[in-house]
XYZ file of C-alpha atoms in Angstrom:
346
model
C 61.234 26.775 12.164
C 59.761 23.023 12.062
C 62.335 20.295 12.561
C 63.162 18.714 9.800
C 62.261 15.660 11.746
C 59.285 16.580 11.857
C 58.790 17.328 8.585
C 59.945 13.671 6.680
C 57.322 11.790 9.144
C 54.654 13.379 7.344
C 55.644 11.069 4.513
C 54.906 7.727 4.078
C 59.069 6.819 3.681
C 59.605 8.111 7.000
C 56.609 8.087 8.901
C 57.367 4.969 10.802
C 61.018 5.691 11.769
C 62.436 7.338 15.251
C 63.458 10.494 15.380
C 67.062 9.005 16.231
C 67.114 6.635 13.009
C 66.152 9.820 10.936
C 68.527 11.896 12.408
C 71.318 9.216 12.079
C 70.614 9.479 8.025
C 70.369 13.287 7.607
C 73.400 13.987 9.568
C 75.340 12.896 7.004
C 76.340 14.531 4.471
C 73.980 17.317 6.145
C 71.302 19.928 4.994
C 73.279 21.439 1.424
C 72.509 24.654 -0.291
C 72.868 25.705 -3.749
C 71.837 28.285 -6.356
C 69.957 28.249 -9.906
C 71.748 25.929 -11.937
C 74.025 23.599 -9.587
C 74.225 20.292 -10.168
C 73.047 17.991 -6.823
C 75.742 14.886 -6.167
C 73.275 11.847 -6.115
C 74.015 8.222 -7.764
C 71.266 5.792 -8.488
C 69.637 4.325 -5.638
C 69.822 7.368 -3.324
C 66.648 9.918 -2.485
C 66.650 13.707 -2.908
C 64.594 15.357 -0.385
C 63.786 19.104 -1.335
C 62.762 21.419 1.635
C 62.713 24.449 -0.381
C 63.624 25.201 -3.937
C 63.727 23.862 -7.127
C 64.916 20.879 -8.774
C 64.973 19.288 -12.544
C 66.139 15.778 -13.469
C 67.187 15.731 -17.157
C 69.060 12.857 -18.820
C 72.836 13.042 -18.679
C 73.293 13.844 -22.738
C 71.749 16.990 -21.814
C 68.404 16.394 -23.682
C 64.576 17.460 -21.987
C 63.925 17.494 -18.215
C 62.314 13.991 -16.956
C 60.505 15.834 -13.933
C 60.882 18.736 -12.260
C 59.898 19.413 -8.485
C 59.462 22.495 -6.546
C 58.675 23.884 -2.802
C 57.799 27.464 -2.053
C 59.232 29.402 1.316
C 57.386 28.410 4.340
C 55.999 25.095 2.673
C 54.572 22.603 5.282
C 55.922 19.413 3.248
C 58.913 18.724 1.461
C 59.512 17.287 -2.180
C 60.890 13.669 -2.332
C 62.328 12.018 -5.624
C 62.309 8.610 -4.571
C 64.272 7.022 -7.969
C 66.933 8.130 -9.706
C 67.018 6.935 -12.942
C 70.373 5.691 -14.880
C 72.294 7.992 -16.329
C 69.947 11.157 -14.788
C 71.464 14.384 -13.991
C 69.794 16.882 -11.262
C 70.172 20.374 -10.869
C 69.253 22.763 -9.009
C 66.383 25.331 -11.004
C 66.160 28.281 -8.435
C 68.449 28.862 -5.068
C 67.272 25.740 -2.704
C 67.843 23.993 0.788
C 68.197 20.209 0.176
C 69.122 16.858 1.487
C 70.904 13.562 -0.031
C 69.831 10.176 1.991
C 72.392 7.255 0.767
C 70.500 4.487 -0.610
C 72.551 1.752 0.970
C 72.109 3.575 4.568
C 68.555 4.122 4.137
C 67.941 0.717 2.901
C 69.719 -1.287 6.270
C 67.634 1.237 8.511
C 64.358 0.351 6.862
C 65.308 -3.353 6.587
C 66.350 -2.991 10.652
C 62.599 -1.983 11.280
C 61.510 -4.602 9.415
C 63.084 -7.260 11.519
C 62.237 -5.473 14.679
C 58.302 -6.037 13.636
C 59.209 -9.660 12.377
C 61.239 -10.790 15.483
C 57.921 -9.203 17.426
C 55.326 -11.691 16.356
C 58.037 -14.699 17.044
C 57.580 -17.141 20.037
C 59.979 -15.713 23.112
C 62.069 -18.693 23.429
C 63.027 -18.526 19.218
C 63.418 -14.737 19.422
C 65.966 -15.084 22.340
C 67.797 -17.834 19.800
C 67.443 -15.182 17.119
C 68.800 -12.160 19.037
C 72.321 -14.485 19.437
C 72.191 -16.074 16.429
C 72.583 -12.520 14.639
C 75.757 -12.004 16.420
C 77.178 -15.435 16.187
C 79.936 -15.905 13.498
C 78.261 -18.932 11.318
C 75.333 -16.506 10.355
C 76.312 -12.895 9.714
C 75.990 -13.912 6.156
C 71.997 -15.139 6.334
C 69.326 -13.304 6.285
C 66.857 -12.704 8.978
C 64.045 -15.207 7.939
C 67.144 -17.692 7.561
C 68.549 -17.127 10.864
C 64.421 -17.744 12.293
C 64.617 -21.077 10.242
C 67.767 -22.377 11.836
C 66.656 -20.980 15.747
C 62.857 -22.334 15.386
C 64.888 -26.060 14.707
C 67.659 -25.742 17.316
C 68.110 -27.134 20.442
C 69.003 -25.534 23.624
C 71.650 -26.729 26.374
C 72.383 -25.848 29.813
C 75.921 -27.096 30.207
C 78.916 -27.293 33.016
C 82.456 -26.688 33.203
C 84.109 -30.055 32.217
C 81.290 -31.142 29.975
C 82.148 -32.521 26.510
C 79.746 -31.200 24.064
C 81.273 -33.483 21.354
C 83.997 -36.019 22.183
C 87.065 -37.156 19.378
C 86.519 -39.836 17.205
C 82.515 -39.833 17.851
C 80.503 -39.496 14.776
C 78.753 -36.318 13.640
C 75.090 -35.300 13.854
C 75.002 -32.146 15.394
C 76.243 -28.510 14.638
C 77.241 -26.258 17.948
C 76.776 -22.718 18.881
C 77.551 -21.095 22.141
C 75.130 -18.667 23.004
C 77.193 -18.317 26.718
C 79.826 -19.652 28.302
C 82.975 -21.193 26.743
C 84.880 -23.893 25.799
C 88.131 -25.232 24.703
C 89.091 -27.750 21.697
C 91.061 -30.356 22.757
C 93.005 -33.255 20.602
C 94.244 -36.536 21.654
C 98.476 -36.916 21.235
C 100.181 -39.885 19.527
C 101.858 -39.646 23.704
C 98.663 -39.991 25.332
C 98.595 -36.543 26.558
C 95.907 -34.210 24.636
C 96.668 -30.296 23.229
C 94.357 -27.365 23.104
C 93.317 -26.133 19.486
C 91.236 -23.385 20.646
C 89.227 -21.562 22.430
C 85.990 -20.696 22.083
C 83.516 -18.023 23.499
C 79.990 -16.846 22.803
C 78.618 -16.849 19.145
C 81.733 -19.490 18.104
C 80.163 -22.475 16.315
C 81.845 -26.149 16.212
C 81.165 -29.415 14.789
C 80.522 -28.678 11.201
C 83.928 -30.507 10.115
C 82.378 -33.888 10.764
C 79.216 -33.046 9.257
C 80.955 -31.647 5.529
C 83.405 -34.247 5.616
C 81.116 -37.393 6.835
C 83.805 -38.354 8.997
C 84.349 -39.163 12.840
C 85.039 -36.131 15.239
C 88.498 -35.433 15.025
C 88.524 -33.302 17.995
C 86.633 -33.009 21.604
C 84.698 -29.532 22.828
C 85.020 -29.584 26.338
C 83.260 -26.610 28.352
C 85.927 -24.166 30.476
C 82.689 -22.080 31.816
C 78.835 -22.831 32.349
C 76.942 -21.421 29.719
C 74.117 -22.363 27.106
C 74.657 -24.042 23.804
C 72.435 -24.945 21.036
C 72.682 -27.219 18.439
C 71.355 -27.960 15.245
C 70.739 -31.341 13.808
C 72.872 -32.386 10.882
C 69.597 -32.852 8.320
C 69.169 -29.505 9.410
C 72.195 -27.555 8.536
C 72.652 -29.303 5.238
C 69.129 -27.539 4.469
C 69.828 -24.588 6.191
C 73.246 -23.270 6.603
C 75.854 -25.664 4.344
C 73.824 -24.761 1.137
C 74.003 -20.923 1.815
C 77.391 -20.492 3.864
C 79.300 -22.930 1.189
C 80.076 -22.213 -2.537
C 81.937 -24.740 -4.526
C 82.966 -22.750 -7.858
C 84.607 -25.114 -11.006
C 88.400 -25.398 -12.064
C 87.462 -22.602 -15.230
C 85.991 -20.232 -12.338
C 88.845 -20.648 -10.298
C 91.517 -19.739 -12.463
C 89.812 -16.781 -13.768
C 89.496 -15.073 -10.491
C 93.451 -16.032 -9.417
C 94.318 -14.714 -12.858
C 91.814 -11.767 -12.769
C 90.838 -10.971 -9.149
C 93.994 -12.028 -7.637
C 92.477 -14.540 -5.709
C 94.619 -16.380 -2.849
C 95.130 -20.671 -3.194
C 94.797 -22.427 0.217
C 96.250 -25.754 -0.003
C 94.047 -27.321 3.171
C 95.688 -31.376 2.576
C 98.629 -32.876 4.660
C 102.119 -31.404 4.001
C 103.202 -34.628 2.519
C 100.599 -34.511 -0.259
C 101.362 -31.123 -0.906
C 105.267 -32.062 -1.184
C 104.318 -34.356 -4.178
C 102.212 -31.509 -6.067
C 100.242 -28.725 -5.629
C 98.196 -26.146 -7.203
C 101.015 -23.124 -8.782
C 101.181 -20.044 -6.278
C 98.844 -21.867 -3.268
C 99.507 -21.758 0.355
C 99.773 -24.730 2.435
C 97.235 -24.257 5.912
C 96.241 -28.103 6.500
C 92.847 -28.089 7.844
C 93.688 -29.399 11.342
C 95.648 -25.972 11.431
C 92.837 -23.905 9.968
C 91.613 -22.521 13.360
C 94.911 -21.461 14.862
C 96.069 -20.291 11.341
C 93.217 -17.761 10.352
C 94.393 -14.585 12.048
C 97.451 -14.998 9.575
C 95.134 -14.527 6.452
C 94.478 -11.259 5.212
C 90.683 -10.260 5.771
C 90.204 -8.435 2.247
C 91.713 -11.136 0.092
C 89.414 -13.616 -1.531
C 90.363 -16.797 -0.931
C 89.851 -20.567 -3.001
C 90.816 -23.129 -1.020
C 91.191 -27.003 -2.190
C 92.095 -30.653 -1.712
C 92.177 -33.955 -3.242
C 88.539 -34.209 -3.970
C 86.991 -31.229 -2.538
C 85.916 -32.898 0.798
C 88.401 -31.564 3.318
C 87.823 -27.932 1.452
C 84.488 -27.915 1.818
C 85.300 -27.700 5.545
C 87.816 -25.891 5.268
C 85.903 -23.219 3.482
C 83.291 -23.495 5.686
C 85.312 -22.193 8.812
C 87.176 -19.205 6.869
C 83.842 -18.129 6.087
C 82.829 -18.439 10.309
C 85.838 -16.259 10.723
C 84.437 -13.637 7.979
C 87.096 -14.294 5.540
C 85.594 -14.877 1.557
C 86.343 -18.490 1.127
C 85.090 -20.680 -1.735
C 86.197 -24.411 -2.759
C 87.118 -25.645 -5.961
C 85.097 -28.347 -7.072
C 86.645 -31.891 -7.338
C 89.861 -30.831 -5.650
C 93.129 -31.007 -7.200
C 92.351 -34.444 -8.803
C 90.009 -32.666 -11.414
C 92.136 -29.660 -12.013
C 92.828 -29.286 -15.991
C 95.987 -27.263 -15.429
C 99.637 -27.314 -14.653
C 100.408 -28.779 -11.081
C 103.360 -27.575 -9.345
C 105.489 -30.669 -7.606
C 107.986 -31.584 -5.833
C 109.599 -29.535 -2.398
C 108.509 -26.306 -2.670
């Protein structure tokens, strides 16, 4: 008997995939079976391939059939409905050997082939930037022709251990990536003696505080291992990355989705302010503290974080969003907030 393989790169869907990337979508949930009159589990968005058998879409209040496919024993190419309608019901019109592709796996193995030819025709240099920009925190969320944008602009480094990629109190006008090598975050004491934030490793971005806030560096990235870095010019990620990796959402928006969604407050001022009022129900992580704070903050709750006047979120947002957390900022910050205010200790 042919491979099935075989068979779905006769057709145009398939033609152009691997065996393996085939294989890796049939194997799940698998060849099914079925007589003369069984319904066939498939949503909207998903393809029906038939390798022998009969099928009939009809609508789902039971009225005519919409099409109707067959394949005989022995048939050299298989039947493939391609789009499922809404509210379409398939069954089964004689005993038949079938398969079920999910839409959403079919779709990121198709779109995966697409980059592969796309990353192809790119200059070497920007398609080694691409290949670890994809990995890198600050742009799992962008697409692939976004990602190109922001590694045709950047900059590459070749740095030492010791090296201070951006030093405190500095202004800002560059965002940081390490593509290898690492590097710690160090802050000045009130003492004279300095304390380490973080650490960072490859695909960790830096520098974007001083950038959303328009503010001096409050920090210095020293480098704890050789490596590579590159960096992208702060005209640059406005247009590229702040736009796309930052949503501010309004005060009305806000409460619906605490109220709604059960959305999580971050409170990212100074403890003080936040002893003389606050939003009801938020968290206090002051934005100096966001970095060491994050593994504390539950992955699959959506998060709106604020401020006074939405300046410190917007940064603050920014690097929950890094660590793959769904962060937004409210608009205006607590000073344009139409509702009750919590205040004194909490």
């Amino acid at each position: 008997m042919e491979p099935i393989t075989a068979k779905l790169k006769r057709t145009r869907l398939f033609a152009n995939l691997p065996d393996e990337a085939i294989v890796a979508l049939i194997e799940r949930p698998g060849i099914a079976t079925g007589a003369a009159g069984d319904p066939v589990d498939a949503r909207q968005g998903d393809l029906v391939v038939l390798l022998e058998g009969g099928l009939a879409m009809g609508s789902d209040d039971g009225g005519a059939h919409v099409a109707a496919f067959s394949v005989d024993e022995g048939a050299r190419d298989p039947a493939i409905l391609y789009t499922i309608p809404a509210g379409a019901r398939l069954q089964l019109s004689r005993p038949s050997v079938y398969l079920v592709v999910e839409g959403e796996r079919l779709d990121a193995v198709l779109a995966g082939r697409q980059q592969e030819k796309s990353l192809a025709t790119l200059d070497e240099s920007v398609r080694e930037r691409v290949a670890g920009l994809v990995r890198a925190r600050p742009f799992e969320r962008l697409s692939l022709e976004q990602i190109v944008a922001c590694a045709e602009v950047m900059e590459a480094m070749e740095v030492e251990p010791g090296e201070e990629i951006v030093r405190e109190g500095e202004p800002g006008d560059y965002f940081y990536v390490i593509e290898t090598g690492s590097a710690e975050v160090v802050r000045a004491g009130a003492d004279g003696g300095a304390s380490v934030l973080a650490r960072l490793g490859p695909g960790a971005g830096f520098g974007e505080e001083a950038l959303l806030k328009g503010e001096p560096r409050n920090a210095t990235v020293r480098m704890t291992a050789a490596g590579r870095v590159l960096r992208l010019a702060k005209g640059d990620f406005q247009r590229l990355l702040e736009r796309r990796l930052l949503e501010e959402i309004p005060p009305e928006e806000a409460r619906r989705r605490v109220d709604l969604r059960g959305a999580a407050l971050i409170d990212c001022r100074y403890e003080e302010e936040w002893e003389l009022s606050r939003l009801r129900g938020a968290r206090l992580v002051p934005l100096d503290q966001i970095r060491e704070r994050l593994r504390g903050l539950d992955p699959r709750r959506e998060y709106i974080v604020y401020c006074r006047t939405g300046r410190r979120s917007r940064a603050a947002a920014f690097l929950m969003r890094q660590a793959g957390l769904d962060a937004v900022a409210l608009a205006g910050g607590i000073v344009r907030w139409p509702y009750e205010l919590e205040s004194g200790e909490a």
